PDB file of N, CA, C and O in Angstrom:
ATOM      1  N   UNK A 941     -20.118  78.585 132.086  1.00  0.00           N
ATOM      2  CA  UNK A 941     -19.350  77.353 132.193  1.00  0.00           C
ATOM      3  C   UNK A 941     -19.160  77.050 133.683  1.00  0.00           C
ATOM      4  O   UNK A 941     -18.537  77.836 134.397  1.00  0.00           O
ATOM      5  N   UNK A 942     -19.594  76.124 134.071  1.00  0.00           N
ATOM      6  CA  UNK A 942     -19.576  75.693 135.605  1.00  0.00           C
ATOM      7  C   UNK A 942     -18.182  75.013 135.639  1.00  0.00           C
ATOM      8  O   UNK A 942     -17.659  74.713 134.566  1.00  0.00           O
ATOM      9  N   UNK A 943     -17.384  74.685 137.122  1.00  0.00           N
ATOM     10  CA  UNK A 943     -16.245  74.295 137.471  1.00  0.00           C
ATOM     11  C   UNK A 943     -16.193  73.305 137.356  1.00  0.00           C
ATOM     12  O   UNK A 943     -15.205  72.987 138.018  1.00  0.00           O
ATOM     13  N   UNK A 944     -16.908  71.792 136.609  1.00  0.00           N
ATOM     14  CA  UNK A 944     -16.574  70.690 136.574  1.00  0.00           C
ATOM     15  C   UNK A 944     -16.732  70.831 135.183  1.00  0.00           C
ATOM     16  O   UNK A 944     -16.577  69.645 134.891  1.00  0.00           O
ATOM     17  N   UNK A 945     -16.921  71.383 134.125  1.00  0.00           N
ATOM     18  CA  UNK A 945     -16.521  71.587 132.520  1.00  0.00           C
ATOM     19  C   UNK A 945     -16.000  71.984 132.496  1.00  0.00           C
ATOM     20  O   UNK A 945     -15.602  71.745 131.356  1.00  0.00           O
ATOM     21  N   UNK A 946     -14.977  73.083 133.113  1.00  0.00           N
ATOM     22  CA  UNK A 946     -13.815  73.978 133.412  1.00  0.00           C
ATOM     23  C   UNK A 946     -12.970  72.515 133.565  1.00  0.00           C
ATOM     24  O   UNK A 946     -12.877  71.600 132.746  1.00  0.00           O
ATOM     25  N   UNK A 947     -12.584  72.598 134.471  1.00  0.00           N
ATOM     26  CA  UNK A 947     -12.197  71.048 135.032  1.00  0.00           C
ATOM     27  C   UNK A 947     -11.753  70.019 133.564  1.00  0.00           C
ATOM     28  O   UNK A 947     -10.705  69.791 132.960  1.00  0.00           O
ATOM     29  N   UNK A 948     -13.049  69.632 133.441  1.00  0.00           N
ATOM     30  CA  UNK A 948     -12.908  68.506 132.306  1.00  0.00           C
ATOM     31  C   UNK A 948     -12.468  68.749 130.935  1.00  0.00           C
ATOM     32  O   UNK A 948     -12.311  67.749 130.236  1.00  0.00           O
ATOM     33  N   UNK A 949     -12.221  69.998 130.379  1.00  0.00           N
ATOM     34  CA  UNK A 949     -11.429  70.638 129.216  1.00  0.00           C
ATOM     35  C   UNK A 949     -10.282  71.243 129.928  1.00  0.00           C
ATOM     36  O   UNK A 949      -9.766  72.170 129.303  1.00  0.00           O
ATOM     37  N   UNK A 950      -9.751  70.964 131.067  1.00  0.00           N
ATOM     38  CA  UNK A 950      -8.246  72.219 131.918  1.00  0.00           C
ATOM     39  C   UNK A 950      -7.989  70.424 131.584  1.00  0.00           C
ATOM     40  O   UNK A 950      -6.851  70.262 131.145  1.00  0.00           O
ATOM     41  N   UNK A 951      -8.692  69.244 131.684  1.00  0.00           N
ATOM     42  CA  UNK A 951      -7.426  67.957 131.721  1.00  0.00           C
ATOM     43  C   UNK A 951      -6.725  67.367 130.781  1.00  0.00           C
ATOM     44  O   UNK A 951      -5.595  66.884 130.712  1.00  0.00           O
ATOM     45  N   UNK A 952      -8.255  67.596 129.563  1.00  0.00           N
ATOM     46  CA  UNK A 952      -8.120  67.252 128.348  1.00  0.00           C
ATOM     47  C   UNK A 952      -6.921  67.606 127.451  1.00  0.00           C
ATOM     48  O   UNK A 952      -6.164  66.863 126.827  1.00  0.00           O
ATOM     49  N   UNK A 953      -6.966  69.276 127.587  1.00  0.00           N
ATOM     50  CA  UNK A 953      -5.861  69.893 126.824  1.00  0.00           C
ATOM     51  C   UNK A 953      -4.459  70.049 127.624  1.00  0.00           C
ATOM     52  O   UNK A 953      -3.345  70.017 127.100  1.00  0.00           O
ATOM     53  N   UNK A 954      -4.799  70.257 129.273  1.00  0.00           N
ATOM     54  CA  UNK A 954      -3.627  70.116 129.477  1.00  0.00           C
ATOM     55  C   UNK A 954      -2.772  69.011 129.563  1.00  0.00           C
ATOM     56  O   UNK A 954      -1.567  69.146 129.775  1.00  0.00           O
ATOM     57  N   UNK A 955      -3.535  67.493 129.352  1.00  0.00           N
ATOM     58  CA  UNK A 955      -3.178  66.678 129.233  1.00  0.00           C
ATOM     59  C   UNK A 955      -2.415  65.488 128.026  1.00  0.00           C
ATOM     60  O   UNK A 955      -1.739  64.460 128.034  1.00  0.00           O
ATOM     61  N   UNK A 956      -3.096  66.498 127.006  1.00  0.00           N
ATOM     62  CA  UNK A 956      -2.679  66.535 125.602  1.00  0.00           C
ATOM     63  C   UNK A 956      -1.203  67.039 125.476  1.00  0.00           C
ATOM     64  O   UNK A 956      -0.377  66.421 124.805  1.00  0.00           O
ATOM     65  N   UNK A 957      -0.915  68.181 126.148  1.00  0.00           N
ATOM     66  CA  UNK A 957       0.093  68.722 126.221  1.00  0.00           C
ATOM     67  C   UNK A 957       1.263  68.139 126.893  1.00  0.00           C
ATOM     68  O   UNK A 957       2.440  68.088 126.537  1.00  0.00           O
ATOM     69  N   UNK A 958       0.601  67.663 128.061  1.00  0.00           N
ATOM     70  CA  UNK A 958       2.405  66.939 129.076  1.00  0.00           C
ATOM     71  C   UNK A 958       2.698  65.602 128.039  1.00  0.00           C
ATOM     72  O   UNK A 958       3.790  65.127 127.725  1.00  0.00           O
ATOM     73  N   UNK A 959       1.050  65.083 127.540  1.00  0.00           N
ATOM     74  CA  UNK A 959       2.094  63.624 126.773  1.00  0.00           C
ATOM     75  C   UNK A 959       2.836  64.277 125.550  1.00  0.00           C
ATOM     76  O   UNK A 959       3.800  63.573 125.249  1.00  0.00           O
ATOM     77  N   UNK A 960       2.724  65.316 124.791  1.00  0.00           N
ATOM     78  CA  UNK A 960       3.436  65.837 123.612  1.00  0.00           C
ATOM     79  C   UNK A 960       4.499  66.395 124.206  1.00  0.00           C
ATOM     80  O   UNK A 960       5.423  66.613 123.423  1.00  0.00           O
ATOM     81  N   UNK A 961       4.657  66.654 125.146  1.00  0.00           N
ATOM     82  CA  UNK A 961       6.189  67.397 125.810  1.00  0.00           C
ATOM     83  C   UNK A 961       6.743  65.866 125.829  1.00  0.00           C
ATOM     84  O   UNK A 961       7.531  65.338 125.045  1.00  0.00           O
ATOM     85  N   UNK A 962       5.978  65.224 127.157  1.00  0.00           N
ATOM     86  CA  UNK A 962       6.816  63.985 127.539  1.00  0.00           C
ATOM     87  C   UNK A 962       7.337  63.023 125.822  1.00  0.00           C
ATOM     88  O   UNK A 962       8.333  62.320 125.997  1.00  0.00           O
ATOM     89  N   UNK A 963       6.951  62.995 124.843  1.00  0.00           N
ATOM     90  CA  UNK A 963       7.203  62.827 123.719  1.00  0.00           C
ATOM     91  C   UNK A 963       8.636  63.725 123.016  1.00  0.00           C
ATOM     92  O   UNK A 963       9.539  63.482 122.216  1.00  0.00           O
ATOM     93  N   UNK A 964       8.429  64.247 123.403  1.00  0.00           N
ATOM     94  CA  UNK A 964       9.671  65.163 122.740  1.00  0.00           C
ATOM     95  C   UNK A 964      10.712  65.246 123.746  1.00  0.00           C
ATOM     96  O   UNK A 964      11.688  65.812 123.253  1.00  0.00           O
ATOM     97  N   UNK A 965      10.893  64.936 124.877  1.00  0.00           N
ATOM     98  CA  UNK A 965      11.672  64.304 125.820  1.00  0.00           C
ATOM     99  C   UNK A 965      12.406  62.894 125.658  1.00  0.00           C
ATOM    100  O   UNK A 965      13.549  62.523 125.923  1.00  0.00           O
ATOM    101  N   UNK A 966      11.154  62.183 125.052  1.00  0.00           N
ATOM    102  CA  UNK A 966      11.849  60.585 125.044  1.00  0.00           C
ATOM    103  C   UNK A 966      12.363  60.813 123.771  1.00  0.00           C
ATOM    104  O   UNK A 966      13.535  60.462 123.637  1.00  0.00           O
ATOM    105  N   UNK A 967      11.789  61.329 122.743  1.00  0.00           N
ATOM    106  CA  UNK A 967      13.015  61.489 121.305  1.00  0.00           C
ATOM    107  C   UNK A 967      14.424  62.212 121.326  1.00  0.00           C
ATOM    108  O   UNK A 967      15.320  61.810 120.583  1.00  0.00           O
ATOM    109  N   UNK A 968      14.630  63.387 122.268  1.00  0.00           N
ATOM    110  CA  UNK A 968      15.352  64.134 122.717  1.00  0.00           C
ATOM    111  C   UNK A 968      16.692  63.108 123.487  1.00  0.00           C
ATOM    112  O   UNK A 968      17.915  63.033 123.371  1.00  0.00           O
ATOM    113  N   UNK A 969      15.441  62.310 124.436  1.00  0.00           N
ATOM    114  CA  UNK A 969      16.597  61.327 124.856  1.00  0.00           C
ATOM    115  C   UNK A 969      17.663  60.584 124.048  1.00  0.00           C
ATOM    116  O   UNK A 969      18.893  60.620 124.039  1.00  0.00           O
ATOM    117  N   UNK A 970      16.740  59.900 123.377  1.00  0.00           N
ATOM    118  CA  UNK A 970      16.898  58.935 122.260  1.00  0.00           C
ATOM    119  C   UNK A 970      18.094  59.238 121.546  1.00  0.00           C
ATOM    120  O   UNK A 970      19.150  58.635 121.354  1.00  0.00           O
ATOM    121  N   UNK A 971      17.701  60.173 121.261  1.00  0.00           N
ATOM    122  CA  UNK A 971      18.764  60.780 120.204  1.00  0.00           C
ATOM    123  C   UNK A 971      20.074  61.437 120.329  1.00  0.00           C
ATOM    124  O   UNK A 971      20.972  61.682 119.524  1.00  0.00           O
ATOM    125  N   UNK A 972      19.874  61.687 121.817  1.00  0.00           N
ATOM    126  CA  UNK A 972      21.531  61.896 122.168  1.00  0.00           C
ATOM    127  C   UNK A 972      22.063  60.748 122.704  1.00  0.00           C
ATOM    128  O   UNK A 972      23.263  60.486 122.618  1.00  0.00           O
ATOM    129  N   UNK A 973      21.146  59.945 123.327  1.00  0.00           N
ATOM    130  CA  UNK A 973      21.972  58.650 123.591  1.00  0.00           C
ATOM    131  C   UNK A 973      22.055  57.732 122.523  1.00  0.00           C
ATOM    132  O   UNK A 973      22.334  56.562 122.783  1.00  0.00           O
ATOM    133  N   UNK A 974      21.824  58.146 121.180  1.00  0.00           N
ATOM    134  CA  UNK A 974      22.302  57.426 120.189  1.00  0.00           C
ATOM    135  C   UNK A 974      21.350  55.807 119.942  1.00  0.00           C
ATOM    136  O   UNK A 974      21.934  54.992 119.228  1.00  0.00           O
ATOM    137  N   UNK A 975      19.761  55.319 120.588  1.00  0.00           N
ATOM    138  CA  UNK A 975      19.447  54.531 120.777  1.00  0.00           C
ATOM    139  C   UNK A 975      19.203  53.724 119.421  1.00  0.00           C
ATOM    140  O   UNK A 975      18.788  52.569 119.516  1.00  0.00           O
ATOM    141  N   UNK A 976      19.421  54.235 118.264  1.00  0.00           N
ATOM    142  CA  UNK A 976      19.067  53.382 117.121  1.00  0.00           C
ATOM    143  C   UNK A 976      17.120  53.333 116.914  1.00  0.00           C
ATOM    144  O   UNK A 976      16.206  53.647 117.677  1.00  0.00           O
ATOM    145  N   UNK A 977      17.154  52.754 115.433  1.00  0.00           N
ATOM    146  CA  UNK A 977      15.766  53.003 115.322  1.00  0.00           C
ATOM    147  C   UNK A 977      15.254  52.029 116.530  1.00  0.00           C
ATOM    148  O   UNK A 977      14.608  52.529 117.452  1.00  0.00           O
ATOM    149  N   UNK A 978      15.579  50.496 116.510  1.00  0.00           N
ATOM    150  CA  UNK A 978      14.622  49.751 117.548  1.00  0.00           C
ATOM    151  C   UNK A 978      15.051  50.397 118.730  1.00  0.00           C
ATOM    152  O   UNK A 978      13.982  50.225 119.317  1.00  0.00           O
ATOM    153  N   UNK A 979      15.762  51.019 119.585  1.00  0.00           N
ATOM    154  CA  UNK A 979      15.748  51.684 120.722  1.00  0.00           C
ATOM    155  C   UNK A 979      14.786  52.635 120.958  1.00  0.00           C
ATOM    156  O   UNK A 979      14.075  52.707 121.961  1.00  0.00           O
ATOM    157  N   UNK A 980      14.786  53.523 119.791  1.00  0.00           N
ATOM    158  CA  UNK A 980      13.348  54.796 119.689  1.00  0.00           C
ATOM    159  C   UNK A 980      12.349  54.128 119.526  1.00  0.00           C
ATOM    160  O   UNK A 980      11.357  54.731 119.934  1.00  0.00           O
ATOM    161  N   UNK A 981      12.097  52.988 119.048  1.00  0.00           N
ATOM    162  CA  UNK A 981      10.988  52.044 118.506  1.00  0.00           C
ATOM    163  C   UNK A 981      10.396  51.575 120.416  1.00  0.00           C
ATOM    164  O   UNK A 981       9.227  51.632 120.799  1.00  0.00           O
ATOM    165  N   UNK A 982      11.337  51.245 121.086  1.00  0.00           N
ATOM    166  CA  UNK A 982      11.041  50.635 122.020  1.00  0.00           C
ATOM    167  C   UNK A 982      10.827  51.609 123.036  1.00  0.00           C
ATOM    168  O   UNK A 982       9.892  51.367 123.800  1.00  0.00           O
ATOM    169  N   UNK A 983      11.660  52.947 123.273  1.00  0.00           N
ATOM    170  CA  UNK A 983      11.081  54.168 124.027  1.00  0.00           C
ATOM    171  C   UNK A 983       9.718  54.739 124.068  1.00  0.00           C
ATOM    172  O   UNK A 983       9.042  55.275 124.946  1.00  0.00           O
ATOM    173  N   UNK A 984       9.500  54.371 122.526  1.00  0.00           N
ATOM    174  CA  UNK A 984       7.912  54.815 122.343  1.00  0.00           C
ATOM    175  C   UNK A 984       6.962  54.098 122.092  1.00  0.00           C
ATOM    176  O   UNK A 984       5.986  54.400 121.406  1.00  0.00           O
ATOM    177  N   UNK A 985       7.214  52.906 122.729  1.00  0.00           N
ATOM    178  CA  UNK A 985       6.275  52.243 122.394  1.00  0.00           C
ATOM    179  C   UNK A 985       6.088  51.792 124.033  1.00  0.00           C
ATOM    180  O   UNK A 985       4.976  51.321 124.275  1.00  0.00           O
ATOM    181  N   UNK A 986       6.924  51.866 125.059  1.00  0.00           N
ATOM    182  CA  UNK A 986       6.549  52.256 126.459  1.00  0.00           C
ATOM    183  C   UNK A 986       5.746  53.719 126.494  1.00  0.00           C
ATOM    184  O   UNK A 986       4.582  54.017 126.761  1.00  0.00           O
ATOM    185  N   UNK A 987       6.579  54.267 126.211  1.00  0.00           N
ATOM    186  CA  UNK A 987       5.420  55.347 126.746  1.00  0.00           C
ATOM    187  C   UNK A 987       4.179  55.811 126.160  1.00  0.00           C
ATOM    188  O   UNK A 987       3.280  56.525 126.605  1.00  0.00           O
ATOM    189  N   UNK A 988       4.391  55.105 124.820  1.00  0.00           N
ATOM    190  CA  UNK A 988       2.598  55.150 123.948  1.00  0.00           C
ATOM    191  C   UNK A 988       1.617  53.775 125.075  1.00  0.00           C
ATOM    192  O   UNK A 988       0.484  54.105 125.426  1.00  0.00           O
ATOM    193  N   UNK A 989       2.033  52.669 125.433  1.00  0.00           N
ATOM    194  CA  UNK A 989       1.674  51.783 126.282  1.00  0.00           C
ATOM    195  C   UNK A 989       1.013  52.423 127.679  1.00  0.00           C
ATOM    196  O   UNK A 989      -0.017  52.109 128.275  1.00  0.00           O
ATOM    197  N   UNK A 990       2.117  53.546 127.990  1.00  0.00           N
ATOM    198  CA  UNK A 990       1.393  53.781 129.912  1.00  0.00           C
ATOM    199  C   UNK A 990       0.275  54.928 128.713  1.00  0.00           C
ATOM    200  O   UNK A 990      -0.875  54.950 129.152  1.00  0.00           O
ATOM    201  N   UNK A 991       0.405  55.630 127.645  1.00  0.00           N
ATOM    202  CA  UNK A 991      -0.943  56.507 127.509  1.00  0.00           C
ATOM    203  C   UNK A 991      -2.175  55.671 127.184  1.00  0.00           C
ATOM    204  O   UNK A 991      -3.341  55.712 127.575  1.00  0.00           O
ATOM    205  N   UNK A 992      -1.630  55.043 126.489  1.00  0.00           N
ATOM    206  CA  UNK A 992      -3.055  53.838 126.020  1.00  0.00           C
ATOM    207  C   UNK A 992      -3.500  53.127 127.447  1.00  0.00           C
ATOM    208  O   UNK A 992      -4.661  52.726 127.355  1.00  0.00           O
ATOM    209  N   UNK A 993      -2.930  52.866 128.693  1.00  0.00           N
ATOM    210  CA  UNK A 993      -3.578  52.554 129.753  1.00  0.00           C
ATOM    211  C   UNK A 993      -4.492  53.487 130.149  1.00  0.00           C
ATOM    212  O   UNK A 993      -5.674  53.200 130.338  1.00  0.00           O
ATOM    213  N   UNK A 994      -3.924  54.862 130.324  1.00  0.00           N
ATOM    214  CA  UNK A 994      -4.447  55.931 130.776  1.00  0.00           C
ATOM    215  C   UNK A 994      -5.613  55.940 130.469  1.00  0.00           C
ATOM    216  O   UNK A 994      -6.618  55.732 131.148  1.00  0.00           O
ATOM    217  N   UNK A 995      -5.397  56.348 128.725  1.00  0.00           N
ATOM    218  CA  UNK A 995      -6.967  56.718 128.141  1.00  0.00           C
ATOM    219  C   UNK A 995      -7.987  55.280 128.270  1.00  0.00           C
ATOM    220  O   UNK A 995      -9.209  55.416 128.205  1.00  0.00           O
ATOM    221  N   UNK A 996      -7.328  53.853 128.464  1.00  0.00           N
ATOM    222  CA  UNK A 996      -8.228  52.732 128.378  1.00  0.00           C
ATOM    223  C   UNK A 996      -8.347  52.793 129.849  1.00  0.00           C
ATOM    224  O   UNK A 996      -7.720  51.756 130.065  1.00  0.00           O
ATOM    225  N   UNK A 997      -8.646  53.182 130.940  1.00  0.00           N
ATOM    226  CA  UNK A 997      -8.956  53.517 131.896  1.00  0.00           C
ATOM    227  C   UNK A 997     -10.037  54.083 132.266  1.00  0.00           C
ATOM    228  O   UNK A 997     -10.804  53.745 133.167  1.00  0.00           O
ATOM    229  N   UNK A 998     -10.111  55.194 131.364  1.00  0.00           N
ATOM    230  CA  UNK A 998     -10.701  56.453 131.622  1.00  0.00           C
ATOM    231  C   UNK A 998     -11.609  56.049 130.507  1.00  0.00           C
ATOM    232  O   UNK A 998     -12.560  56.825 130.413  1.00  0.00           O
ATOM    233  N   UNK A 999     -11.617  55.162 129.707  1.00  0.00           N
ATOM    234  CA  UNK A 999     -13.067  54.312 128.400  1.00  0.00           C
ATOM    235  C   UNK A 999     -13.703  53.434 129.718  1.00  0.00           C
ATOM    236  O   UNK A 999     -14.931  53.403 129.802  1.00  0.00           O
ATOM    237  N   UNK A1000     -13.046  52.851 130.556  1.00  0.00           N
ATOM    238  CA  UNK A1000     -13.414  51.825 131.287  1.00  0.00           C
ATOM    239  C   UNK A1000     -14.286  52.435 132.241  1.00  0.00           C
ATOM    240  O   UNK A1000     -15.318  51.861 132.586  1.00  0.00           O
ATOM    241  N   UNK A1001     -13.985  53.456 132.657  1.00  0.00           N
ATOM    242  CA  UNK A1001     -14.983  54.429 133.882  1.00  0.00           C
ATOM    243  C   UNK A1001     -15.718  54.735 133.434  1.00  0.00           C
ATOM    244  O   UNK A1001     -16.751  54.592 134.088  1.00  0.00           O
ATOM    245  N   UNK A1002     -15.895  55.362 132.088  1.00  0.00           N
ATOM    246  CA  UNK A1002     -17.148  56.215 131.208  1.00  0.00           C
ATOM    247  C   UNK A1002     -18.209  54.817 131.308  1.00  0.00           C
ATOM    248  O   UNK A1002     -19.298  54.745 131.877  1.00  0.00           O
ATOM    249  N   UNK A1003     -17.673  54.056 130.756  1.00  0.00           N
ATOM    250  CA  UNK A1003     -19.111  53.246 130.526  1.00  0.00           C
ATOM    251  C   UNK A1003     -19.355  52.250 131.244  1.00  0.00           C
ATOM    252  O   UNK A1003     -20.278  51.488 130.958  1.00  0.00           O
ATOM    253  N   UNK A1004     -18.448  52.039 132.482  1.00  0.00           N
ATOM    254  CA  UNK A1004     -18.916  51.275 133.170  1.00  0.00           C
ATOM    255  C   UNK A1004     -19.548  51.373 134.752  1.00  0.00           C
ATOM    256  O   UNK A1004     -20.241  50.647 135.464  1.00  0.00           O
ATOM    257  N   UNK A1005     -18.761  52.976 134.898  1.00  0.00           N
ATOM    258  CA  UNK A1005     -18.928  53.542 136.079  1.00  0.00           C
ATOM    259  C   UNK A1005     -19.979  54.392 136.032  1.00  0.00           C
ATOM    260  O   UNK A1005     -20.875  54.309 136.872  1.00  0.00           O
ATOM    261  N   UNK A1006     -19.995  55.326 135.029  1.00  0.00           N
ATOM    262  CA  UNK A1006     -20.969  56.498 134.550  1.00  0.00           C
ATOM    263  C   UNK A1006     -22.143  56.194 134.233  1.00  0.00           C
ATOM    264  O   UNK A1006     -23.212  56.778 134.408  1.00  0.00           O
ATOM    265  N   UNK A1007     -21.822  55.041 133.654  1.00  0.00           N
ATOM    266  CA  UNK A1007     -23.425  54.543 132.970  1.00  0.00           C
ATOM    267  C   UNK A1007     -24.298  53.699 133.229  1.00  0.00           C
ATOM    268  O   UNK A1007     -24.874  52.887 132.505  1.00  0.00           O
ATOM    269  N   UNK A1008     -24.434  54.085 135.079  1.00  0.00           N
ATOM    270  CA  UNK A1008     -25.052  53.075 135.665  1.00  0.00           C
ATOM    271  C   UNK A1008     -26.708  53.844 135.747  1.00  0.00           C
ATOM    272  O   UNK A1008     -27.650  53.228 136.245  1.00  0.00           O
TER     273      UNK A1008
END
């Protein structure tokens, strides 16, 4: 396994991981500050928003950058 497949599965999974923490943070929040369903509705639907940039980012480089 060479250091740029090392690399590209160390981002994948570890990256899988900070948004499932950062997830259980914003419910954690949520829920002691009492935000109601549309409050949790709206916590997670910001931070499902900045991941869906992320990963539509990183669709946008694969095939437009990579696949020249």
């Amino acid at each position: 396994m060479s250091e740029a497949e090392f690399s590209d599965w160390a981002l994948k999974i570890c990256l899988t991981g900070l948004i499932l923490f950062l997830g259980f943070i914003v419910w954690k929040l949520g829920k002691e500050s009492k935000a109601g369903k549309f409050g949790m509705f709206m916590l997670f639907f910001v931070l499902g928003f900045g991941v869906f940039g992320f990963i539509f980012k990183n669709v946008l480089i694969e095939f437009f950058v990579l696949n020249k």
